[in-house]
mmCIF file of C-alpha atoms and ligand atoms in Angstrom:
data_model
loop_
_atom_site.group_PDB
_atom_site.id
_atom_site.type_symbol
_atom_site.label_atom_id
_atom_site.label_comp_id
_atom_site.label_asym_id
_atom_site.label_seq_id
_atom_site.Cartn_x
_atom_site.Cartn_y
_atom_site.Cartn_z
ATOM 1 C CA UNK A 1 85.790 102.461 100.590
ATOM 2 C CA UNK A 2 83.914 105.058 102.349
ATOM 3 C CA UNK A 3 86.745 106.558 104.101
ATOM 4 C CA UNK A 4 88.128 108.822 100.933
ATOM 5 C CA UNK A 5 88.493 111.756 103.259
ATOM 6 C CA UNK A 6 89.595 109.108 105.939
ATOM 7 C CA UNK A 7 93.096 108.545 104.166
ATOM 8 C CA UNK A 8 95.544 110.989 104.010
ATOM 9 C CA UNK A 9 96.799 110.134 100.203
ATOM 10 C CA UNK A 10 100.171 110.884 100.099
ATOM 11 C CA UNK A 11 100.568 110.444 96.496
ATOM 12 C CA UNK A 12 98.306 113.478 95.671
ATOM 13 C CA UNK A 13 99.859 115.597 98.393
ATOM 14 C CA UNK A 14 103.367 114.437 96.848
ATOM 15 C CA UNK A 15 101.979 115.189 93.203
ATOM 16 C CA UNK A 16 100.742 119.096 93.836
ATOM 17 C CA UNK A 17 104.001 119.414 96.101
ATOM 18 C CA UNK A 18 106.448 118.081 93.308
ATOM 19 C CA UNK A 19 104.320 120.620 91.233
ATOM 20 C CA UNK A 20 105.495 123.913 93.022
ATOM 21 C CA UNK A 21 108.866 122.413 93.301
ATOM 22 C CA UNK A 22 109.034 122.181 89.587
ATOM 23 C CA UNK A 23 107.893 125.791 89.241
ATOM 24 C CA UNK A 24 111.158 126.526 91.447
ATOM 25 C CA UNK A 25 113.211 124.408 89.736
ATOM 26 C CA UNK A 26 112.342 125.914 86.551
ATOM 27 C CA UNK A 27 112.913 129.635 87.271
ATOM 28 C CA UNK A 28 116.250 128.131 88.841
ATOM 29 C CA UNK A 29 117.164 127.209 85.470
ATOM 30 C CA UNK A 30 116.308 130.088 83.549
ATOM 31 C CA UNK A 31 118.065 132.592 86.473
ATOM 32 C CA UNK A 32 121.295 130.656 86.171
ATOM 33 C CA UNK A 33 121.188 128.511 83.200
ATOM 34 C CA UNK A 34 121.434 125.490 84.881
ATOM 35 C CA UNK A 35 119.508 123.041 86.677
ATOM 36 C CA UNK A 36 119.498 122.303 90.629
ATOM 37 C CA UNK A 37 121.644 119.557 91.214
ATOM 38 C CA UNK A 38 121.297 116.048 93.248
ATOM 39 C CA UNK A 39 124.361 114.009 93.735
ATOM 40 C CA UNK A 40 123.447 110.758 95.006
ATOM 41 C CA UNK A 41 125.870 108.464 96.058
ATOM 42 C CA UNK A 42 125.106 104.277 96.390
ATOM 43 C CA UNK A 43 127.960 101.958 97.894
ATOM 44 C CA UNK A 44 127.066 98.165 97.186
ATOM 45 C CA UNK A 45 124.330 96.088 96.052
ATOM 46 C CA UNK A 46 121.649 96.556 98.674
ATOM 47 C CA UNK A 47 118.415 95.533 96.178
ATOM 48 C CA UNK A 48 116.303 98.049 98.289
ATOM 49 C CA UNK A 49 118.538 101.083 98.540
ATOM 50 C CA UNK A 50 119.258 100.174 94.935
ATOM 51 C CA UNK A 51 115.624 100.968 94.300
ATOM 52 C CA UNK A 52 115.630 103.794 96.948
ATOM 53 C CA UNK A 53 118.494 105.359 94.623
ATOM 54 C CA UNK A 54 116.560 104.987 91.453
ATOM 55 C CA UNK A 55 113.036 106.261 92.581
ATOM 56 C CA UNK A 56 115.015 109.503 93.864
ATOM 57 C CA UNK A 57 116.712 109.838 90.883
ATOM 58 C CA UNK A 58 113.757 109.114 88.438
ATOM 59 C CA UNK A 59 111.666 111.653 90.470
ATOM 60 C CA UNK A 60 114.358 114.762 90.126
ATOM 61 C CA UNK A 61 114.436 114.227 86.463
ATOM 62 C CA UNK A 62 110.790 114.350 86.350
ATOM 63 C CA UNK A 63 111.209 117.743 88.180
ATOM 64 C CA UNK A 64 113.727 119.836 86.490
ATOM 65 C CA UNK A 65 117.153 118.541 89.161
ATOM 66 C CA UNK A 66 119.283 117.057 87.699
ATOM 67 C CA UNK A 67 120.676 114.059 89.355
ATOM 68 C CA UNK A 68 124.645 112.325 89.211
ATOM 69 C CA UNK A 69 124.673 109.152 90.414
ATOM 70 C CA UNK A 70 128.051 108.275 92.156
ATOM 71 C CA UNK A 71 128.113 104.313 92.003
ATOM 72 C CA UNK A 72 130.931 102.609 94.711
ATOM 73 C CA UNK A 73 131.487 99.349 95.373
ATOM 74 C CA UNK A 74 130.735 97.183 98.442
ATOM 75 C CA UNK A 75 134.537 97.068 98.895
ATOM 76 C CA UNK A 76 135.213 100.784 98.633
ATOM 77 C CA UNK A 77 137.057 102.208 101.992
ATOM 78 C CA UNK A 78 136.022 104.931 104.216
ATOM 79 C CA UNK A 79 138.971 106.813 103.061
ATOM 80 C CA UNK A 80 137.630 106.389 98.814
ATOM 81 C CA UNK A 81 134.118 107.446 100.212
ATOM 82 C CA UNK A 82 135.227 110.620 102.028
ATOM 83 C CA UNK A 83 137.257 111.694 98.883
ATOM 84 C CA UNK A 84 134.290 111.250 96.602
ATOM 85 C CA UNK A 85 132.047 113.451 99.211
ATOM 86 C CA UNK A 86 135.170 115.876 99.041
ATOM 87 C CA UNK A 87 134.895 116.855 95.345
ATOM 88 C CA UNK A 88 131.315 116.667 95.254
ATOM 89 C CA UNK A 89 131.290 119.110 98.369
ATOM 90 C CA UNK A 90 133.879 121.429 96.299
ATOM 91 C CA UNK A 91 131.979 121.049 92.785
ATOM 92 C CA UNK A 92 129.951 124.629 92.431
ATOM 93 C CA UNK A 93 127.121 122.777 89.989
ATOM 94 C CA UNK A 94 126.305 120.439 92.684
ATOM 95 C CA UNK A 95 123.950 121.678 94.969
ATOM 96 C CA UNK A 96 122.893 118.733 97.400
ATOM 97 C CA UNK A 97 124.256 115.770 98.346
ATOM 98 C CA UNK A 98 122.947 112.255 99.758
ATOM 99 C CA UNK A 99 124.677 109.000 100.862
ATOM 100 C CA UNK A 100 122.093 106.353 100.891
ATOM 101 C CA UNK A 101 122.247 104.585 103.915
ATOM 102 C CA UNK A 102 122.298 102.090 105.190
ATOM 103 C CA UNK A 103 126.304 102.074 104.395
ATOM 104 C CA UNK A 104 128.624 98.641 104.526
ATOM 105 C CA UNK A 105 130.059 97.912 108.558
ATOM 106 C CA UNK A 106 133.397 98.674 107.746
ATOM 107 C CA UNK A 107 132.581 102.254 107.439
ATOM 108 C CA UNK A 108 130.990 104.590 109.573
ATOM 109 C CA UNK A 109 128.099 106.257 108.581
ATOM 110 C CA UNK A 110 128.444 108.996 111.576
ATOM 111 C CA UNK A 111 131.835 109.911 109.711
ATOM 112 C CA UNK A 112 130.258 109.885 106.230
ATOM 113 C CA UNK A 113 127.466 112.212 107.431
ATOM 114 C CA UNK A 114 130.090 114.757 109.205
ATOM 115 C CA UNK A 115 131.506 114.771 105.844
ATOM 116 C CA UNK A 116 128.838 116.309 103.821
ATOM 117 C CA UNK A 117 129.184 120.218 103.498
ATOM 118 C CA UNK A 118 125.854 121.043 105.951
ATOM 119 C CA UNK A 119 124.729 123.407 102.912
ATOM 120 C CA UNK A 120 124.341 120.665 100.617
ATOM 121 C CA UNK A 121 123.245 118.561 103.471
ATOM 122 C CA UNK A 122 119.849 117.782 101.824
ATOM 123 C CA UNK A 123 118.861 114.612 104.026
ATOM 124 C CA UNK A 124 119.393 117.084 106.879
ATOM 125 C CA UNK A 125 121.642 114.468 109.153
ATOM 126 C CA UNK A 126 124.629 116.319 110.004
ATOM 127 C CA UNK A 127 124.777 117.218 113.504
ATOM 128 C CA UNK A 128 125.237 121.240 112.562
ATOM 129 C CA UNK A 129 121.475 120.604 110.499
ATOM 130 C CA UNK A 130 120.248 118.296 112.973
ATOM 131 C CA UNK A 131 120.579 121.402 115.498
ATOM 132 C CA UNK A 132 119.704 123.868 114.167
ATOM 133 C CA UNK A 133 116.439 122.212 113.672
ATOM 134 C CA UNK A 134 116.651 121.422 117.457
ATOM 135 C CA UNK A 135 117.597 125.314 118.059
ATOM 136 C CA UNK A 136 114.554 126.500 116.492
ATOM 137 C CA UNK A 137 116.299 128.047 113.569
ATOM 138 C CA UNK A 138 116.175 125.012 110.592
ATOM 139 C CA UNK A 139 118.107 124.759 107.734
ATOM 140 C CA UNK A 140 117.766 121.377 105.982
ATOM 141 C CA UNK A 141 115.128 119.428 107.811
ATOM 142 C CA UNK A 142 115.161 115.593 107.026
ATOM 143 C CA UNK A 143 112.408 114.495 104.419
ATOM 144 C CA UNK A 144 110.362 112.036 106.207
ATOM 145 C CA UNK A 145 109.541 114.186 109.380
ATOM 146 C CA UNK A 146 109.412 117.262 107.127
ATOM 147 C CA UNK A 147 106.911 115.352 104.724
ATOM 148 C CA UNK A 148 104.996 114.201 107.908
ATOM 149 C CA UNK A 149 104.456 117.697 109.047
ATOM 150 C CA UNK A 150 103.186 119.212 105.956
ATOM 151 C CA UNK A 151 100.605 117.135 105.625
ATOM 152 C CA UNK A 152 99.715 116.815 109.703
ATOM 153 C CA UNK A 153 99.887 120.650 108.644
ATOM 154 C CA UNK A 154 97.748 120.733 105.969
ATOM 155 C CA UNK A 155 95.077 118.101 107.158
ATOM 156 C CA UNK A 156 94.615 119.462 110.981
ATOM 157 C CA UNK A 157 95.724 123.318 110.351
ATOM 158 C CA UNK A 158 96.092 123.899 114.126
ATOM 159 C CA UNK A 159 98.649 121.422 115.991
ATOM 160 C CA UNK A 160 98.736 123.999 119.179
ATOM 161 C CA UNK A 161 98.040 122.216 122.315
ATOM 162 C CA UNK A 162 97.977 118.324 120.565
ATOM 163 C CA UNK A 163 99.068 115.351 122.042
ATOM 164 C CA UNK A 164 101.524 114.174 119.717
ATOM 165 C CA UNK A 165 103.243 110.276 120.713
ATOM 166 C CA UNK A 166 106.229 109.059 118.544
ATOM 167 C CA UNK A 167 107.092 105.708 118.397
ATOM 168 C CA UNK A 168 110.513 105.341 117.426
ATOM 169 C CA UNK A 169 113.458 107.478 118.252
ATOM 170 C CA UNK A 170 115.795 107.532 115.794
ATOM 171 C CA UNK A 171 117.936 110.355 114.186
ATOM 172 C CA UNK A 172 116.232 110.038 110.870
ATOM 173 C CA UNK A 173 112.609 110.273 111.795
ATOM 174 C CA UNK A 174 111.540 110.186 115.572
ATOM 175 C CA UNK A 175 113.604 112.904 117.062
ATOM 176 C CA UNK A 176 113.170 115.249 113.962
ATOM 177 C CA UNK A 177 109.689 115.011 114.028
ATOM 178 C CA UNK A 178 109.060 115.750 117.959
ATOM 179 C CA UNK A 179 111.215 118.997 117.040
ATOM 180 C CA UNK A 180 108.865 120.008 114.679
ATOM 181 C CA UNK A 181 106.355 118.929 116.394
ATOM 182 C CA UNK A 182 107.132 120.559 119.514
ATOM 183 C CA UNK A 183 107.902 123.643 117.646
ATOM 184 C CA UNK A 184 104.330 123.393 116.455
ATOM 185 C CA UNK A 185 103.141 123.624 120.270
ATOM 186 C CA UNK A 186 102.261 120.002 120.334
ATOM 187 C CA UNK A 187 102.916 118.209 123.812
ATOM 188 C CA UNK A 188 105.118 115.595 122.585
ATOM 189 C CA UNK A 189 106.116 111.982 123.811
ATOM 190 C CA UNK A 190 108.612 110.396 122.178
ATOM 191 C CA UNK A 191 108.936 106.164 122.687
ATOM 192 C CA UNK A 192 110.670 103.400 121.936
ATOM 193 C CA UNK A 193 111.922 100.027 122.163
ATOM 194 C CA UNK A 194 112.344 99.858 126.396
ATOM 195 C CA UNK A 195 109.097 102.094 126.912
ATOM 196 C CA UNK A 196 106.720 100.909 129.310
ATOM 197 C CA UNK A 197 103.121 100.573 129.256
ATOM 198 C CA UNK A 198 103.593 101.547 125.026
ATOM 199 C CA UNK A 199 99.826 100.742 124.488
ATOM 200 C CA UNK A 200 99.111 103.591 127.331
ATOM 201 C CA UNK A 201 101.147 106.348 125.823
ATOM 202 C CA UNK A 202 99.510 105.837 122.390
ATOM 203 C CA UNK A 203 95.937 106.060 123.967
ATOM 204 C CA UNK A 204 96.802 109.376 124.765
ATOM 205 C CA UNK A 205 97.765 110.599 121.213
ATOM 206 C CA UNK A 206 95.385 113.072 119.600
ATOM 207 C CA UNK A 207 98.480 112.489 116.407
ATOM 208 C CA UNK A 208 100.462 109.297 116.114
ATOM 209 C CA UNK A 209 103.200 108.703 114.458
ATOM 210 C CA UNK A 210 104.823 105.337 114.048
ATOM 211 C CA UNK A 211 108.591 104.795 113.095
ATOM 212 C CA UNK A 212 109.182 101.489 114.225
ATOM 213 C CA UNK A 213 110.025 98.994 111.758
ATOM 214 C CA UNK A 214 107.395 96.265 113.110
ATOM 215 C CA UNK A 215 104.861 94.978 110.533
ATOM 216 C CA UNK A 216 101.289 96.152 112.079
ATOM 217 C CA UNK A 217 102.294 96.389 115.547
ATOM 218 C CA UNK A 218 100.015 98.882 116.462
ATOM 219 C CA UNK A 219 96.729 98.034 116.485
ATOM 220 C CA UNK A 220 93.268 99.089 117.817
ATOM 221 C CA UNK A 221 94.305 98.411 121.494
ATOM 222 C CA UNK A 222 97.029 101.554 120.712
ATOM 223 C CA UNK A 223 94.296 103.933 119.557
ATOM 224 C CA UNK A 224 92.501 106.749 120.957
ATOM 225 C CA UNK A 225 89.119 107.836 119.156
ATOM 226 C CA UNK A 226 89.925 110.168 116.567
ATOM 227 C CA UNK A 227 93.322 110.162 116.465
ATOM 228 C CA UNK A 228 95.309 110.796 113.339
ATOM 229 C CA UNK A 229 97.869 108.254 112.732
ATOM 230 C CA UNK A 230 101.067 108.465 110.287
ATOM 231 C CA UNK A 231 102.488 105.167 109.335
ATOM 232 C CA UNK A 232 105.983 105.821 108.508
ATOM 233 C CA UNK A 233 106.927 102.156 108.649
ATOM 234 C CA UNK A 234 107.871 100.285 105.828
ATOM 235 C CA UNK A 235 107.831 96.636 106.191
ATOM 236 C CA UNK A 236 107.955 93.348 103.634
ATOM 237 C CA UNK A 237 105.816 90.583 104.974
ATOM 238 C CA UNK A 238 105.875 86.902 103.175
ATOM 239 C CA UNK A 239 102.402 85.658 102.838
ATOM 240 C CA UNK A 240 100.581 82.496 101.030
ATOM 241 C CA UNK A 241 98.199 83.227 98.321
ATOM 242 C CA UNK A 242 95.157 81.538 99.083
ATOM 243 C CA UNK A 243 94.024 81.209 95.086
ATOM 244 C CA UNK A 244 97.517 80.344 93.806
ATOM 245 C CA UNK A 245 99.312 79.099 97.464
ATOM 246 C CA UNK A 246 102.499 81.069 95.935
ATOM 247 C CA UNK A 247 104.575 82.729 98.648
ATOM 248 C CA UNK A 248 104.519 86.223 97.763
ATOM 249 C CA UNK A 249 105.404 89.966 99.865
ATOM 250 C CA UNK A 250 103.144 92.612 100.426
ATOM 251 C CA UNK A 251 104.476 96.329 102.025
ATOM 252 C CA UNK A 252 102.937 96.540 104.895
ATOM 253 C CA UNK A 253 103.127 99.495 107.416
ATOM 254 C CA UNK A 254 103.505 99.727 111.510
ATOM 255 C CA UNK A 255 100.491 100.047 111.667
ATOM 256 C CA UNK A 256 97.645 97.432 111.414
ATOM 257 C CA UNK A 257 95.494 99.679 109.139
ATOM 258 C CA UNK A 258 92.269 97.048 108.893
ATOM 259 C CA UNK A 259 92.201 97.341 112.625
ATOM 260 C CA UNK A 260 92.304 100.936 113.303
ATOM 261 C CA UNK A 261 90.990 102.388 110.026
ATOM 262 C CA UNK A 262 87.159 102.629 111.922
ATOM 263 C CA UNK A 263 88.772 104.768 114.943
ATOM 264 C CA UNK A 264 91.205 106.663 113.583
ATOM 265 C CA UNK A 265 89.867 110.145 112.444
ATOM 266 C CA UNK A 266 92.461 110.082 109.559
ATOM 267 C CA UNK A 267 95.341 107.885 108.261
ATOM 268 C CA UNK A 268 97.702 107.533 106.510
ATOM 269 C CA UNK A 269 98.346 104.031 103.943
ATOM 270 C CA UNK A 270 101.650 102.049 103.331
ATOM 271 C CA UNK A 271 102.233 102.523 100.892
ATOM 272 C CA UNK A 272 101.036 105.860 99.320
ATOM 273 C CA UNK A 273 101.202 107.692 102.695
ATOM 274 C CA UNK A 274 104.727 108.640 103.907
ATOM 275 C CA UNK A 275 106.714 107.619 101.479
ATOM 276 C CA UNK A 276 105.904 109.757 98.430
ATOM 277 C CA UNK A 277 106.358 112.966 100.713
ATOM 278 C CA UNK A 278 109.256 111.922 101.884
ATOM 279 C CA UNK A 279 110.697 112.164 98.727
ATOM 280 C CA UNK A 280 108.582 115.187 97.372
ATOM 281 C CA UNK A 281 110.842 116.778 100.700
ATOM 282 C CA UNK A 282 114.217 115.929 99.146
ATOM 283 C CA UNK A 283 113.103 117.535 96.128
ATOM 284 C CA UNK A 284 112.564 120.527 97.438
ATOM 285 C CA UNK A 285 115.489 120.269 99.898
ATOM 286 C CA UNK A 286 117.208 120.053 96.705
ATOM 287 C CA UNK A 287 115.993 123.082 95.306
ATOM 288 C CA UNK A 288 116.591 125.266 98.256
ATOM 289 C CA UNK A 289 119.805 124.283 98.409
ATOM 290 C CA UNK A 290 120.654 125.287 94.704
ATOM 291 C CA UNK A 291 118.994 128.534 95.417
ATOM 292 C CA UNK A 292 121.303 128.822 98.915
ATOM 293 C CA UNK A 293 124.175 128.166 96.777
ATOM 294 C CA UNK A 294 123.708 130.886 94.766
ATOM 295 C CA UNK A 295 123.015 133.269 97.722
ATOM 296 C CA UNK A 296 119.188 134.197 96.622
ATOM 297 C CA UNK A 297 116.284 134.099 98.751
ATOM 298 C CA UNK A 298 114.045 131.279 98.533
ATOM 299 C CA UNK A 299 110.585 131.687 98.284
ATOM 300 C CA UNK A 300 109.689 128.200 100.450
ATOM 301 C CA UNK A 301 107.019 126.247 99.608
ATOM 302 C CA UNK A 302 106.699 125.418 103.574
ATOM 303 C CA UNK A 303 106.397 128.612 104.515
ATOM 304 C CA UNK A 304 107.428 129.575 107.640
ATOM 305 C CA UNK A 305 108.019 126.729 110.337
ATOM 306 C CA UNK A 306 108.969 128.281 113.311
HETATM 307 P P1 NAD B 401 115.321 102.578 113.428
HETATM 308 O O1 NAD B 401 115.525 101.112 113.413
HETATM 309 O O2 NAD B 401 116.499 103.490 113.375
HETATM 310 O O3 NAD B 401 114.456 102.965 114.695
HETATM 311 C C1 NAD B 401 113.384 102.183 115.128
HETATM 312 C C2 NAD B 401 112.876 102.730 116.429
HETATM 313 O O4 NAD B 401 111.808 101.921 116.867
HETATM 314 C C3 NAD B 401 113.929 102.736 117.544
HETATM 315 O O5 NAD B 401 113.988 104.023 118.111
HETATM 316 C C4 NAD B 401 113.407 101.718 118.562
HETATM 317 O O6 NAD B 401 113.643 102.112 119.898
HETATM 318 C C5 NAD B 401 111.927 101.681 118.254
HETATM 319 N N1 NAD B 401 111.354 100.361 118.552
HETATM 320 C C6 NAD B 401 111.806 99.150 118.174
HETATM 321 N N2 NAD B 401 111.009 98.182 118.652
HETATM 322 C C7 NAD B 401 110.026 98.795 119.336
HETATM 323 C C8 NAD B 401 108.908 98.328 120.059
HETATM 324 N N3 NAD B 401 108.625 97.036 120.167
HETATM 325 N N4 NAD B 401 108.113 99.235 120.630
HETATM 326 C C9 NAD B 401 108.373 100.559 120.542
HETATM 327 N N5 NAD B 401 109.427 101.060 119.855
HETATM 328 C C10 NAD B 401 110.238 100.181 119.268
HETATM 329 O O7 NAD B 401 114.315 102.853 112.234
HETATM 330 P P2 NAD B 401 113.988 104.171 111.373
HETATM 331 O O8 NAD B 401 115.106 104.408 110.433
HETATM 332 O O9 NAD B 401 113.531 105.274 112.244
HETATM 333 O O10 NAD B 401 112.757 103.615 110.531
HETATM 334 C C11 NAD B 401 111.593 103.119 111.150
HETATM 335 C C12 NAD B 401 110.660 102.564 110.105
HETATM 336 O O11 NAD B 401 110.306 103.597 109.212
HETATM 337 C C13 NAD B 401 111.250 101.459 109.220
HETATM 338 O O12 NAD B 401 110.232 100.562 108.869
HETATM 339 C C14 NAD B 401 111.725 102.200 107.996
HETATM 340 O O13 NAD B 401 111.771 101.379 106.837
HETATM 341 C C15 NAD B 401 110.652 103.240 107.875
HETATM 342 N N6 NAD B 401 111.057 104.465 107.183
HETATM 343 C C16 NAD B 401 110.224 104.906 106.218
HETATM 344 C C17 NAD B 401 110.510 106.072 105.541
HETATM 345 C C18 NAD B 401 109.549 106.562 104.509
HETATM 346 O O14 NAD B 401 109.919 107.326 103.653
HETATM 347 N N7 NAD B 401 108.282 106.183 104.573
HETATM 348 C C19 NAD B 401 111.666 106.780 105.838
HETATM 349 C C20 NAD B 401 112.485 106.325 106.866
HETATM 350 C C21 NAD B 401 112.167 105.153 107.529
#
């Protein structure tokens, strides 16, 4: 294709990212003679957080973190849960923590969140994180927005004076990202589901960024000239092959790439556009949180934010 400089690769961005991360990770290990640590903790049998679990795993072990898996059953109560977040918020060799959502009804992920010890809140969900970021003075920022922003960062340099549109709103990734965004002196719009006029909003964008959950909603009718668009949404869609007719699934982003690819001045593919920053981010959240639990000064990768 001739858009290589078109496509904001997300692999290679993770790949030199995970690289300084290691360098961290390994003076960690020789300062204190132990590696950062990553507790991760699945409940149930959900096949994709299963994989979710495994990827974040795999990819700390590849980096110098290591990684305890705490494996609970679907049936496990709130009460079990809360206890396991308990010792792993008292252990001193574990540094982060992460509950991999989405969790079973019967227990509530707001209480599971409020759980985690903020300083080894490394998903950056519990309120005391989640406002600080607001405040302007961030401790753990969640991965996806953080990922999104270091490479909006890297790609545009300036974001002062942007129109920046959202689509999405939730806790994870639209809010946390107009933060940053805003603290980047973007003019910011964030919409959602009972938005009117969506298409009119998204004309507007100079950056868009889509965290909907709607296979290749937005299209070229969404797009202004130009604009650089993050796909953030992740979405399985069921299609016939026409050589074999087998029904097989394809990822597929928010955003209808073949449509927009010609106007956009940059974009970013699903898959190898969010997601491998995303976790590159935890990684390093990691990291700085093993260096914040043993009270030294970390030398972030990020620089400075705000
Ligand atoms: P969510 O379901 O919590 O939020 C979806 C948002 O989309 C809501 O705020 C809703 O108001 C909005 N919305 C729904 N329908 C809409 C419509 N028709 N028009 C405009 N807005 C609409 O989802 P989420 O957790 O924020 O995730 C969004 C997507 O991003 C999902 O596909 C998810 O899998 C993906 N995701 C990807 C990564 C990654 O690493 N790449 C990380 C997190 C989430």
């Amino acid at each position: 294709m001739g858009n290589i400089k078109k496509i904001i690769n997300g692999k290679e961005y993770s790949e030199k990212f995970l690289k300084q991360v290691y360098t961290l990770s390994t003076n960690f290990y020789k300062r204190f003679n132990r590696k950062p640590c990553l507790a991760v903790i699945l409940v149930g049998d959900n096949t994709a957080s299963g994989i979710y679990v495994k990827n974040k795993v795999h990819t700390a072990e590849k980096n110098g973190i290591k990684s305890v898996k705490v494996i609970l059953s679907n049936k496990v109560s709130e009460a079990s849960l809360l206890n396991e977040i308990l010792k792993l918020n008292e252990d001193q060799n574990v540094d982060g923590i992460l509950v991999q959502l989405p969790l079973p009804v019967h227990i509530s992920e707001k209480n599971i969140i409020h759980s985690i010890n903020p300083m080894k809140d490394v998903d950056g969900f519990h309120p005391i994180n989640f406002g600080k970021l607001f405040m302007g003075n961030p401790n753990f920022i969640p991965c996806t927005p953080l990922g999104c922003y270091y490479m909006l960062k890297n790609e545009l340099k300036e974001l002062s004076g942007k129109n920046a549109v959202i689509i999405g709103r939730s806790n994870i990734v639209g809010k946390p990202m107009a933060s940053l965004l805003l603290a980047s002196n973007c003019s910011v719009t964030i919409t959602h589901s009972k938005t009117k006029n969506l298409r009119e909003h998204c004309k507007k964008a100079d950056i868009l960024i889509s965290a909907v959950g709607i296979p290749e909603m937005v299209d070229e009718t969404y797009v202004k000239n130009n604009a650089i668009i993050l796909d953030v949404g992740i979405n399985r869609l069921q299609f016939v092959n026409s050589e074999t007719k087998a029904n097989e699934t394809k990822l597929v982003g928010d955003v209808n790439f073949g449509k927009v690819v010609n106007i956009a001045k940059k974009i970013t593919p699903v898959p190898g556009g969010v997601g491998p920053m995303t976790i590159a981010c935890l990684m390093h959240n990691t990291v700085k949180a093993a260096y914040k639990n043993k009270k030294q000064s970390f030398n972030d990768i990020l620089g400075e934010i705000f």
